[in-house]
Every structure is written in structure tokens, then in C-alpha cells.
Amino acid sequence: MNIIKYTLLTLLTLSLGTGQANAQDSAVYDASLNLWKLYFQDPESSQWIKRTYEARTAIRPAIQSSITKNGKQLTYKYIIRNQRGAKQNISIINIWGIPMVYDVPNLPLITSSAQTENDKWTQQYWDQLTAKRSFEQTVVKAPKGWSAGLRVDEEAGQTSFVWTLGLKDTDSYGIEPGHSQSGFTVSRVELPGIARTYLQGRIAEPWGLDGLPDTPFWKAKVDEIEELDYLLVPVLAPIIPIPDPYNAGELARRLKAHVQTWPKYGHASTDTLARLNRQFDVLIPALEMNNKPTARAAMAALRKECTDLHRDLMDAKAGEDDDTQASVALPRTPAQRSATPAPALDRLAARALIFDLSYLMDRMDSGR
């Protein structure tokens, strides 16, 4: 009798233990398949469901960025390559976090009330949308088969340049592995700094994270999956506004402020930043006092920091480098970042700094 009771108790314990093990929400990443394996209880049927979500990072992006000048306007051009060995087409390209919101010129005002003058308000609202779209089309352009746009976060004071696949059946299916695509352009007056391009691959079920239980566990897991669901590639982008009216000292101060972000994103070491800052601290007051010899010496020292590390980097290459120097994806995880120490000064940072210093020098020499 004791043996029978013991056997039944053991079987019951094993059964409960197995049930508890199976009845456990989980999300596990399988790197060999590039899949998240999800296991959860359906909130309506209470059935346990297995689902997979394909990560959108099976791409191998490399981006060549260049700048051409036409009067006051700068045109930023991007050639995006999906290198051999990728498993997905590149389908989303987003240069994000530009730290400003552009003013739309001649933006029509909305002066009427939607409650009391609905027809007038509707027309004014439509006129404003039309003006914003027209402005957007002058700033960001896409190659055939792609759509281009500006995304503005008024609260954060940030703008992003976005390219996505077109909606027609004849439009692009993205940049295939082993192929490249040109024609992604941005036209602005701001001088170059370094921004990060958010890229994702094309998958069959892009909304595969919908329908999960509304629980703290799954909210946290979705955040974790989405945080690892893209790659970042640094590019030159219009980041540093030119003061109007022009003030050379203020422009140099803005350039210095942007350079402070470089160690955080792996573009420069803290030792290099310290040396750059010493020269900026000479350059800024020299420009403010119109002390040209001292300003010229400080700019020469800043340029030397760049060319000592990139000896072939002359003024021409600051604007348009050759395609062997395309930027590749930054390390994503803490382990990858710790295994990839920041260079003393990467080539993209050196290019931006040389381009901006050339602008300062030209304005100083011309007396404008």
C-alpha cells in the first residue's frame, strides 16, 4: 500500500512538474536560424501556442556617404550595399535622431476653429499639409521603387530621414544580398556630423509580434526583441546648423558640441577627444576675436589629428570618399561592443571634421 501511494505521489509530482515546465511563457533566440521562438498561453482560449518571429537583422549593410556643395545648399548622397552573405533584402532605411526640427518656409497658418468654421479650418489644414509635403519632397528623395519622407518628433526636437519600399506591385522588394542601390539623397544647409542609420531586413510577417498576451513579461520581451531587431550604420548627415547671421565662433562651438558625442558612439577615443578639445578651446576665442593667425594654427592642428590617422584623407575625399571606405554596422550587444574598442578617430569622423574646418577656413579667408 505504501509502495502504491508512493508511486502515485511520484507520478503526480512528475505530472505537475512537467505541466509547470510547459506552462511557462518563454522567448528564446535561436542564432543558427535567426528566429525568436515564442511560447505563450492564448488569453482567450487558454491554449499554449508556439510561434516564431524572424529577426530582421539577417542583412549585411555598408553605406557610402558623400557631400556635394551647390551655393549654400549641401546634398548628402547615400549608396547602400547589402553585402554577400546576407539572408534578407534591406527594406527599411532610417537616418534617425537628427537633433533639430526644420522650419517649413511660408507655412500657412491655421486661424479658424474646427468647431465653428469647419470648412475653412479643413481648407487651412489641407493647405498646411500640402506645404509640409512639398517641403519634405525638396529635402529627401528616393530612388525609383522607394518612398521617402521626414519623420518629426516635435517633443524630442528630432527629425529622421526615412526610406521604405513603395506600395505598388512593381516597386522595389528591397536591396538584395550582393547588390547596391544609389539615389537616396538629402538636401539641407546644415554642415555634416555623424548620425546613425537604422536598417532592417524584409521578412514575410513584419507584424509577427502582434497578438501576444498583455502581460509585463511579454511587454518586456517585445521591447527586448525590438531593441535587437535592427542594425545601425554611421553616416554623414546634416547636423550642425550654421548661425544666421553668421558667427564663426558660435559655429565652432556647435561643432565642438557635436564632437563630444563621438566617444559614446565609438567614433573617437577619449584621448583623441581631449586633444581635439584643447584645440577647440584655442580656436573658438580666436575666431571670436578675429585672430586669424591663431585660428589658422588651431584649425591646422585639428586637421593634423585627422590626417595623422588617415594619411590619404585630403579635402576632396572629405566630401566624397571611394567605395572601399563604406561604413558598416556598429556592434549591437554589450559583448560585441566590448570586443570592438573604439578607434582613435574613425574615418567618418575625420571626414566630417575636415569638411567643417574647410568651411570655417573658407569663410574666414573670404571675410564673409
Tab-separated table of C-alpha atoms in Angstrom, residues 165-364:
chain	number	residue	atom	x	y	z
A	165	LEU	CA	9.567	50.196	-50.046
A	166	GLY	CA	6.876	51.555	-52.358
A	167	LEU	CA	3.332	50.180	-52.250
A	168	LYS	CA	2.934	49.241	-55.928
A	169	ASP	CA	3.412	45.650	-57.053
A	170	THR	CA	6.072	46.898	-59.467
A	171	ASP	CA	8.030	48.727	-56.747
A	172	SER	CA	11.283	47.545	-55.201
A	173	TYR	CA	11.454	44.485	-52.966
A	174	GLY	CA	14.477	45.943	-51.249
A	175	ILE	CA	18.222	45.718	-51.747
A	176	GLU	CA	19.080	42.087	-52.390
A	177	PRO	CA	22.193	40.378	-50.996
A	178	GLY	CA	25.199	41.184	-53.179
A	179	HIS	CA	23.528	44.297	-54.662
A	180	SER	CA	23.677	48.055	-54.039
A	181	GLN	CA	21.281	50.956	-54.530
A	182	SER	CA	22.027	54.645	-55.059
A	183	GLY	CA	19.628	57.584	-55.242
A	184	PHE	CA	18.971	58.130	-51.532
A	185	THR	CA	19.547	61.878	-51.075
A	186	VAL	CA	19.019	64.657	-48.542
A	187	SER	CA	19.341	68.373	-49.379
A	188	ARG	CA	19.957	70.744	-46.478
A	189	VAL	CA	22.155	73.696	-45.479
A	190	GLU	CA	23.499	72.231	-42.223
A	191	LEU	CA	27.123	71.062	-42.090
A	192	PRO	CA	27.928	67.378	-41.662
A	193	GLY	CA	28.179	65.491	-38.430
A	194	ILE	CA	27.703	61.798	-37.789
A	195	ALA	CA	24.280	60.184	-37.446
A	196	ARG	CA	23.236	56.560	-37.318
A	197	THR	CA	21.208	54.778	-39.980
A	198	TYR	CA	18.656	52.276	-38.709
A	199	LEU	CA	18.232	49.370	-41.157
A	200	GLN	CA	16.004	46.321	-41.208
A	201	GLY	CA	15.590	43.344	-43.492
A	202	ARG	CA	12.435	42.282	-45.302
A	203	ILE	CA	10.523	39.391	-43.702
A	204	ALA	CA	7.310	37.608	-44.627
A	205	GLU	CA	5.432	38.562	-41.436
A	206	PRO	CA	6.547	42.042	-40.376
A	207	TRP	CA	3.850	42.290	-37.687
A	208	GLY	CA	4.635	38.937	-36.069
A	209	LEU	CA	4.846	40.419	-32.566
A	210	ASP	CA	1.173	41.414	-32.532
A	211	GLY	CA	-1.317	39.298	-30.573
A	212	LEU	CA	0.956	38.397	-27.668
A	213	PRO	CA	-0.522	38.450	-24.146
A	214	ASP	CA	-0.769	41.852	-22.488
A	215	THR	CA	1.436	40.975	-19.521
A	216	PRO	CA	4.565	42.551	-18.001
A	217	PHE	CA	6.638	39.579	-19.176
A	218	TRP	CA	5.625	39.975	-22.821
A	219	LYS	CA	5.820	43.754	-22.796
A	220	ALA	CA	9.416	43.456	-21.600
A	221	LYS	CA	10.190	40.699	-24.114
A	222	VAL	CA	8.751	42.641	-27.054
A	223	ASP	CA	10.886	45.642	-26.023
A	224	GLU	CA	13.948	43.373	-25.883
A	225	ILE	CA	13.229	41.804	-29.291
A	226	GLU	CA	12.584	45.187	-30.930
A	227	GLU	CA	15.735	46.659	-29.385
A	228	LEU	CA	17.793	43.956	-31.118
A	229	ASP	CA	15.754	43.910	-34.342
A	230	TYR	CA	17.800	46.376	-36.420
A	231	LEU	CA	21.355	47.286	-37.335
A	232	LEU	CA	22.965	50.730	-37.084
A	233	VAL	CA	25.417	52.106	-39.638
A	234	PRO	CA	27.052	55.536	-39.113
A	235	VAL	CA	26.757	58.077	-41.948
A	236	LEU	CA	27.449	61.738	-42.625
A	237	ALA	CA	24.280	63.777	-42.146
A	238	PRO	CA	23.197	67.471	-41.881
A	239	ILE	CA	23.555	68.022	-38.153
A	240	ILE	CA	25.425	71.290	-37.443
A	241	PRO	CA	23.351	74.432	-38.167
A	242	ILE	CA	25.181	77.498	-39.468
A	243	PRO	CA	24.351	80.579	-37.336
A	244	ASP	CA	22.269	83.237	-39.078
A	245	PRO	CA	23.629	85.902	-39.004
A	246	TYR	CA	26.920	84.118	-39.414
A	247	ASN	CA	29.146	83.879	-36.343
A	248	ALA	CA	32.332	81.846	-36.758
A	249	GLY	CA	32.939	81.427	-33.029
A	250	GLU	CA	29.411	80.128	-32.486
A	251	LEU	CA	29.727	77.700	-35.399
A	252	ALA	CA	32.986	76.332	-33.976
A	253	ARG	CA	31.256	75.989	-30.593
A	254	ARG	CA	28.442	73.949	-32.210
A	255	LEU	CA	30.998	71.767	-33.965
A	256	LYS	CA	32.788	71.151	-30.680
A	257	ALA	CA	29.473	70.208	-29.002
A	258	HIS	CA	28.800	67.588	-31.671
A	259	VAL	CA	32.320	66.155	-31.412
A	260	GLN	CA	31.667	65.443	-27.702
A	261	THR	CA	29.248	62.661	-28.745
A	262	TRP	CA	31.861	60.712	-30.708
A	263	PRO	CA	33.344	58.556	-27.898
A	264	LYS	CA	29.838	57.472	-26.832
A	265	TYR	CA	29.130	56.054	-30.280
A	266	GLY	CA	32.593	54.628	-30.904
A	267	HIS	CA	33.874	57.227	-33.387
A	268	ALA	CA	36.774	58.512	-31.286
A	269	SER	CA	38.707	57.649	-28.146
A	270	THR	CA	38.598	59.809	-25.038
A	271	ASP	CA	42.304	60.626	-25.517
A	272	THR	CA	41.651	61.927	-29.035
A	273	LEU	CA	38.661	63.918	-27.783
A	274	ALA	CA	40.847	65.574	-25.134
A	275	ARG	CA	43.364	66.654	-27.785
A	276	LEU	CA	40.606	67.942	-30.085
A	277	ASN	CA	39.057	69.890	-27.222
A	278	ARG	CA	42.342	71.623	-26.442
A	279	GLN	CA	42.467	72.942	-29.995
A	280	PHE	CA	38.774	73.921	-29.989
A	281	ASP	CA	39.419	75.886	-26.802
A	282	VAL	CA	42.034	77.865	-28.742
A	283	LEU	CA	40.023	78.120	-31.949
A	284	ILE	CA	36.729	79.444	-30.547
A	285	PRO	CA	38.071	82.600	-28.811
A	286	ALA	CA	40.456	83.214	-31.727
A	287	LEU	CA	37.518	83.274	-34.154
A	288	GLU	CA	35.504	85.475	-31.808
A	289	MET	CA	38.369	87.992	-31.666
A	290	ASN	CA	39.111	87.635	-35.394
A	291	ASN	CA	42.628	86.490	-34.537
A	292	LYS	CA	43.263	84.786	-37.869
A	293	PRO	CA	46.828	83.511	-37.279
A	294	THR	CA	45.842	81.766	-34.036
A	295	ALA	CA	42.609	80.420	-35.557
A	296	ARG	CA	44.518	79.140	-38.582
A	297	ALA	CA	47.058	77.351	-36.352
A	298	ALA	CA	44.306	75.719	-34.268
A	299	MET	CA	42.496	74.513	-37.405
A	300	ALA	CA	45.761	73.132	-38.783
A	301	ALA	CA	46.304	71.214	-35.537
A	302	LEU	CA	42.763	69.787	-35.697
A	303	ARG	CA	43.288	68.709	-39.292
A	304	LYS	CA	46.572	67.063	-38.334
A	305	GLU	CA	44.724	64.883	-35.794
A	306	CYS	CA	42.712	63.572	-38.753
A	307	THR	CA	45.472	63.168	-41.312
A	308	ASP	CA	47.935	61.565	-38.889
A	309	LEU	CA	45.470	58.669	-38.615
A	310	HIS	CA	44.169	58.760	-42.204
A	311	ARG	CA	47.118	59.931	-44.290
A	312	ASP	CA	45.308	59.782	-47.638
A	313	LEU	CA	42.387	61.878	-46.393
A	314	MET	CA	42.569	65.155	-48.270
A	315	ASP	CA	39.845	67.785	-48.766
A	316	ALA	CA	38.408	66.077	-51.864
A	317	LYS	CA	37.901	62.787	-50.020
A	318	ALA	CA	36.269	64.570	-47.092
A	319	GLY	CA	33.325	65.218	-49.390
A	320	GLU	CA	33.293	62.024	-51.413
A	321	ASP	CA	35.326	59.011	-50.346
A	322	ASP	CA	35.855	55.945	-52.527
A	323	ASP	CA	33.611	52.921	-52.117
A	324	THR	CA	36.281	50.893	-50.308
A	325	GLN	CA	35.681	53.147	-47.277
A	326	ALA	CA	31.953	52.448	-46.838
A	327	SER	CA	30.714	52.314	-43.228
A	328	VAL	CA	29.471	49.006	-41.849
A	329	ALA	CA	27.151	48.077	-38.987
A	330	LEU	CA	28.096	49.029	-35.438
A	331	PRO	CA	28.290	46.254	-32.819
A	332	ARG	CA	24.842	45.767	-31.273
A	333	THR	CA	25.235	43.879	-27.995
A	334	PRO	CA	27.363	44.841	-24.953
A	335	ALA	CA	29.576	41.814	-25.600
A	336	GLN	CA	30.145	42.859	-29.218
A	337	ARG	CA	30.887	46.442	-28.165
A	338	SER	CA	33.405	45.413	-25.518
A	339	ALA	CA	35.127	43.199	-28.094
A	340	THR	CA	35.350	46.120	-30.549
A	341	PRO	CA	37.244	49.006	-28.896
A	342	ALA	CA	36.750	52.459	-30.397
A	343	PRO	CA	39.430	53.646	-32.830
A	344	ALA	CA	41.447	56.734	-32.006
A	345	LEU	CA	39.381	58.556	-34.651
A	346	ASP	CA	37.406	56.711	-37.310
A	347	ARG	CA	37.451	57.769	-40.937
A	348	LEU	CA	33.873	59.091	-40.997
A	349	ALA	CA	34.549	61.392	-38.035
A	350	ALA	CA	37.767	62.606	-39.652
A	351	ARG	CA	35.916	63.334	-42.903
A	352	ALA	CA	33.211	65.348	-41.119
A	353	LEU	CA	35.764	67.346	-39.147
A	354	ILE	CA	37.925	68.160	-42.193
A	355	PHE	CA	34.862	69.218	-44.214
A	356	ASP	CA	33.610	71.520	-41.451
A	357	LEU	CA	37.047	73.011	-40.803
A	358	SER	CA	37.376	73.758	-44.530
A	359	TYR	CA	34.067	75.620	-44.357
A	360	LEU	CA	35.277	77.674	-41.363
A	361	MET	CA	38.580	78.424	-43.113
A	362	ASP	CA	36.889	79.488	-46.369
A	363	ARG	CA	34.512	81.839	-44.530
A	364	MET	CA	37.381	83.310	-42.532
